[in-house]
Coordinates of C-alpha atoms in Angstrom, one line a residue:
M1 CA 0.8 -3.5 -2.7
I2 CA -2.4 -4.6 -2.5
K3 CA -5.8 -2.9 -1.6
L4 CA -6.2 -2.0 1.9
P5 CA -9.0 -3.1 4.1
N6 CA -11.6 -0.4 4.4
T7 CA -13.2 -1.7 7.6
I8 CA -10.4 -0.4 10.2
A9 CA -11.0 3.0 11.5
P10 CA -10.2 4.4 15.0
A11 CA -12.8 5.1 17.4
S12 CA -15.2 8.0 17.0
H13 CA -13.8 10.0 19.8
I14 CA -10.3 9.9 18.2
L15 CA -11.8 10.9 14.7
A16 CA -13.0 13.9 16.1
K17 CA -9.9 14.8 17.9
L18 CA -8.4 14.8 14.5
Q19 CA -10.9 17.1 13.0
E20 CA -10.2 19.4 15.9
Y21 CA -6.4 19.4 14.9
Q22 CA -7.8 19.9 11.4
D23 CA -10.2 22.8 12.2
E24 CA -6.9 24.7 13.5
I25 CA -5.6 24.5 9.9
D26 CA -8.8 25.2 8.0
R27 CA -9.4 28.6 9.6
L28 CA -6.6 30.2 8.3
T29 CA -7.0 32.1 5.2
T30 CA -4.3 31.5 2.5
F31 CA -2.7 28.3 1.1
T32 CA 0.6 29.4 2.6
E33 CA -0.9 29.7 6.1
R34 CA -2.5 26.6 5.6
S35 CA 0.7 24.7 4.6
E36 CA 2.9 25.9 7.1
K37 CA 0.7 25.3 9.8
A38 CA 0.2 21.4 8.8
K39 CA 3.7 21.1 8.9
A40 CA 4.2 22.7 12.3
V41 CA 1.5 21.0 14.2
F42 CA 1.7 17.4 12.5
G43 CA 5.4 16.9 13.7
S44 CA 4.4 18.2 17.2
R45 CA 1.1 16.0 17.3
N46 CA 2.6 12.8 15.9
K47 CA 4.7 11.9 18.6
I48 CA 4.5 8.9 21.1
G49 CA 2.6 9.6 24.2
N50 CA 0.2 11.8 22.0
T51 CA -3.2 9.6 22.7
V52 CA -4.8 10.3 19.2
F53 CA -1.6 9.0 17.4
D54 CA -1.0 6.4 19.5
A55 CA -4.6 5.1 18.7
I56 CA -4.2 6.1 15.2
K57 CA -0.7 3.7 15.0
V58 CA -2.5 0.9 16.5
K59 CA -5.1 0.8 13.4
L60 CA -2.7 1.7 10.7
S61 CA -0.7 -1.3 12.1
D62 CA -3.9 -3.6 11.5
M63 CA -3.8 -2.5 7.8
C64 CA -0.3 -3.7 7.4
S65 CA 0.8 -7.3 6.6
G66 CA 3.1 -9.5 8.7
A67 CA 5.0 -8.0 11.5
R68 CA 3.5 -4.4 10.2
R69 CA 5.2 -4.2 7.1
C70 CA 5.0 -1.4 4.9
V71 CA 2.0 -1.0 2.9
Y72 CA 4.0 0.1 -0.2
C73 CA 6.8 -1.8 -0.3
E74 CA 5.5 -4.9 1.9
D75 CA 9.2 -5.7 3.2
S76 CA 10.3 -3.0 5.7
V77 CA 9.1 -2.1 9.0
G78 CA 6.1 0.5 8.4
D79 CA 6.9 3.0 11.2
E80 CA 5.9 6.1 9.9
V81 CA 2.7 8.0 9.2
E82 CA 2.5 8.9 5.7
H83 CA 0.3 11.0 4.0
I84 CA -1.0 9.9 0.7
R85 CA -1.5 13.4 -0.3
P86 CA 1.2 15.3 1.0
K87 CA 0.2 17.4 4.0
D88 CA 2.4 20.5 2.1
L89 CA 0.5 20.3 -0.8
Y90 CA -3.0 19.5 0.7
P91 CA -3.1 20.9 4.2
G92 CA -6.9 20.1 4.1
V93 CA -6.2 16.6 4.5
C94 CA -3.5 16.8 7.1
F95 CA -5.2 15.4 9.8
S96 CA -7.7 13.1 8.0
W97 CA -8.0 9.4 8.7
T98 CA -8.2 8.5 5.2
N99 CA -5.1 10.2 3.9
Y100 CA -3.1 8.1 6.3
V101 CA -1.1 4.8 5.6
Y102 CA 1.8 3.5 7.8
A103 CA 5.3 3.3 5.4
C104 CA 8.5 2.6 6.0
G105 CA 11.6 5.3 5.8
N106 CA 13.0 3.7 2.6
C107 CA 9.3 4.5 0.5
N108 CA 8.2 7.5 2.7
G109 CA 11.4 9.4 2.6
P110 CA 11.8 9.5 -1.3
K111 CA 7.9 10.2 -2.0
N112 CA 8.1 13.1 0.5
N113 CA 6.2 15.7 -1.4
K114 CA 6.0 13.7 -4.9
F115 CA 2.5 13.8 -6.2
A116 CA 0.8 14.3 -9.6
V117 CA -2.7 15.0 -10.7
F118 CA -4.5 15.0 -14.1
R119 CA -5.7 18.4 -14.1
H120 CA -9.3 19.2 -14.7
S121 CA -8.9 22.2 -16.7
D122 CA -7.2 20.1 -19.6
G123 CA -6.7 16.7 -18.3
Q124 CA -2.9 17.0 -18.4
F125 CA -0.6 14.9 -16.0
V126 CA 1.1 17.7 -13.8
E127 CA 3.4 16.9 -11.4
V128 CA 2.5 19.2 -8.5
N129 CA 5.5 19.1 -5.8
P130 CA 7.6 22.0 -5.4
P131 CA 11.2 21.7 -6.0
R132 CA 13.0 20.2 -2.7
G133 CA 13.8 23.0 -0.1
Q134 CA 11.0 25.5 -1.8
Q135 CA 7.7 26.6 -0.6
A136 CA 4.7 24.2 -1.9
A137 CA 2.0 26.2 -4.4
E138 CA -1.6 25.3 -4.0
P139 CA -1.9 22.3 -6.8
P140 CA -4.4 22.9 -9.7
A141 CA -7.7 21.1 -9.1
G142 CA -7.4 17.4 -10.8
D143 CA -7.9 13.7 -10.3
D144 CA -4.9 11.8 -8.3
A145 CA -2.4 10.3 -10.2
L146 CA -0.9 8.1 -7.7
I147 CA -2.3 4.8 -6.9
N148 CA -4.3 5.1 -3.4
P149 CA -4.2 1.6 -2.1
R150 CA -6.8 3.0 0.5
I151 CA -9.6 3.2 -2.0
E152 CA -8.2 1.7 -5.2
D153 CA -7.0 -2.0 -6.0
P154 CA -3.4 -1.7 -7.6
F155 CA -4.0 -5.1 -9.4
A156 CA -6.3 -3.6 -11.7
Y157 CA -3.2 -1.3 -13.0
C158 CA -0.4 -4.1 -13.3
M159 CA 0.5 -7.7 -12.7
L160 CA 3.4 -9.2 -10.6
D161 CA 5.6 -11.0 -13.0
L162 CA 5.9 -14.5 -11.0
I163 CA 8.0 -15.9 -14.1
S164 CA 11.1 -14.4 -13.6
T165 CA 11.6 -10.7 -12.7
F166 CA 9.3 -10.6 -9.8
Q167 CA 8.9 -6.9 -11.2
F168 CA 5.7 -5.4 -11.3
V169 CA 4.0 -5.3 -15.1
I170 CA 1.8 -2.4 -15.8
T171 CA -1.5 -3.7 -17.6
A172 CA -3.3 -0.8 -18.4
P173 CA -3.0 0.2 -22.1
A174 CA -0.4 2.5 -23.0
G175 CA -1.2 6.0 -23.6
T176 CA -4.0 6.1 -21.2
P177 CA -4.3 7.9 -17.7
E178 CA -4.3 4.7 -16.1
H179 CA -1.0 3.5 -17.5
Q180 CA 0.8 6.9 -16.8
K181 CA -0.7 6.7 -13.2
A182 CA 0.7 3.3 -12.6
E183 CA 4.3 4.4 -14.1
Y184 CA 4.1 7.4 -11.9
T185 CA 3.3 5.4 -8.8
I186 CA 5.3 2.3 -9.1
N187 CA 8.4 3.5 -11.0
T188 CA 8.5 7.2 -10.5
V189 CA 7.7 7.8 -6.6
L190 CA 7.8 4.1 -4.7
R191 CA 10.6 2.5 -7.0
L192 CA 8.8 -0.6 -6.7
N193 CA 10.6 -2.1 -9.5
E194 CA 14.0 -0.4 -9.4
R195 CA 14.9 -1.9 -5.8
E196 CA 16.9 -5.0 -6.2
F197 CA 16.2 -6.1 -2.7
L198 CA 12.4 -6.2 -3.1
R199 CA 12.5 -8.3 -6.1
K200 CA 14.8 -10.8 -4.3
S201 CA 12.4 -10.8 -1.3
R202 CA 9.3 -11.3 -3.7
R203 CA 10.9 -14.3 -4.9
S204 CA 11.7 -15.6 -1.5
A205 CA 8.3 -15.0 -0.5
F206 CA 6.9 -17.0 -3.3
E207 CA 8.7 -20.1 -2.5
N208 CA 7.7 -19.4 0.9
Y209 CA 3.8 -19.2 0.3
K210 CA 4.5 -22.4 -1.6
A211 CA 6.0 -24.2 1.0
R212 CA 3.5 -23.3 3.4
L213 CA 0.6 -24.5 1.1
Y214 CA 2.2 -27.7 0.5
Q215 CA 2.5 -28.2 4.4
Y216 CA -1.1 -27.2 4.9
V217 CA -2.4 -29.7 2.2
H218 CA 0.1 -32.6 3.6
K219 CA -1.0 -32.2 7.2
R220 CA -4.8 -31.9 6.0
N221 CA -4.4 -35.0 4.2
A222 CA -2.8 -36.6 7.5
G223 CA -5.4 -35.8 9.8
A224 CA -4.3 -32.7 11.3
S225 CA -6.7 -31.2 13.8
A226 CA -8.9 -28.1 12.7
G227 CA -7.0 -26.1 15.4
K228 CA -3.6 -26.7 13.6
L229 CA -4.7 -26.2 10.4
Q230 CA -6.4 -23.0 11.5
L231 CA -2.8 -21.7 12.6
M232 CA -1.5 -22.7 9.5
R233 CA -3.9 -20.4 7.4
E234 CA -3.2 -17.7 9.6
G235 CA 0.3 -18.2 8.7
I236 CA -0.1 -17.9 5.4
Q237 CA -2.5 -14.9 5.9
T238 CA -0.1 -13.0 7.8
E239 CA 3.1 -13.3 5.8
A240 CA 4.9 -10.0 4.3
H241 CA 4.5 -9.6 0.8
P242 CA 0.8 -10.4 0.3
T243 CA 0.8 -9.3 -3.1
V244 CA 2.7 -12.1 -4.2
W245 CA 0.2 -14.5 -2.3
K246 CA -2.7 -12.4 -3.9
E247 CA -1.1 -12.9 -7.2
M248 CA -0.4 -16.5 -7.4
Q249 CA -4.1 -16.9 -6.7
R250 CA -4.7 -14.3 -9.5
Y251 CA -2.7 -16.5 -12.0
H252 CA -4.6 -19.7 -10.8
R253 CA -7.8 -18.0 -11.7
R254 CA -7.0 -16.7 -15.0
G255 CA -5.7 -20.5 -15.8
I256 CA -1.6 -19.3 -16.3
L257 CA -0.3 -20.6 -13.1
R258 CA 0.3 -23.8 -14.5
N259 CA 2.5 -22.3 -17.3
V260 CA 4.6 -20.8 -14.2
D261 CA 4.8 -23.5 -11.8
P262 CA 2.3 -26.7 -12.3
D263 CA 2.9 -28.3 -8.7
L264 CA 1.4 -25.1 -7.0
D265 CA -1.3 -24.7 -9.5
D266 CA -2.0 -28.6 -8.2
L267 CA -1.7 -27.1 -4.6
F268 CA -4.7 -24.7 -5.2
L269 CA -6.8 -27.4 -7.0
A270 CA -6.2 -29.9 -3.8
E271 CA -7.1 -26.9 -1.5
P272 CA -9.4 -24.3 -3.5
N273 CA -10.3 -22.9 -0.4
A274 CA -6.9 -21.3 -0.3
L275 CA -8.1 -19.2 -3.1
N276 CA -10.1 -17.0 -0.7
W277 CA -7.3 -16.9 2.0

């Protein structure tokens, strides 16, 4: 999971229509009314043929890597409009563009209404999702305890182990809110370490990125045309599992990639521009 580009947005008339949808919810009096309304109207609007959500999905697709990969696991197709803050708990952002990402069913389904905050009144970590099947209650005021890739850089909380496990290792100091936030996001809600097929996919992506970079350097040295090299760069930039590529770059910048794979480290030395791809 990487920080998503913040330069992508729907046209102003689409955002205005979203606000109209949101106003239908906001004018209701009680939290329960707003929560129930959010559930009801989102499902009726988020359908193929609704021009607003057709446009929303195009922009969400632009945020995804590769062939519209899920922004969380980066592996399966992102085909569900996911509310970072669940709409049942936060009906006030049901139709907020900044609360949307494209996720796959494997991530969005189990995430469902899972959410937690650091409660403002005492700073305590509190899971606010209701038991399955029960009506949501209004969460206490607090700071989000789930990493939001629309506004935060997940790399500030963790590193991907490129040496052996291809699991995320939490780097935030133990006992801090940042550590708890990363643990909750990566292991409790999204299960990015638990799912074995994701670890295998990241390992394959590592070898794929390395092969692509090797090919790029080889072709460049052989005098390939600028157009050919551009296509090869785009191939790297649109691969699935961009976290793996970004982590390879970070390992090199920190001088630790040589301990993992000296051949790959040499490729970045041979093509330093790749550190900005």
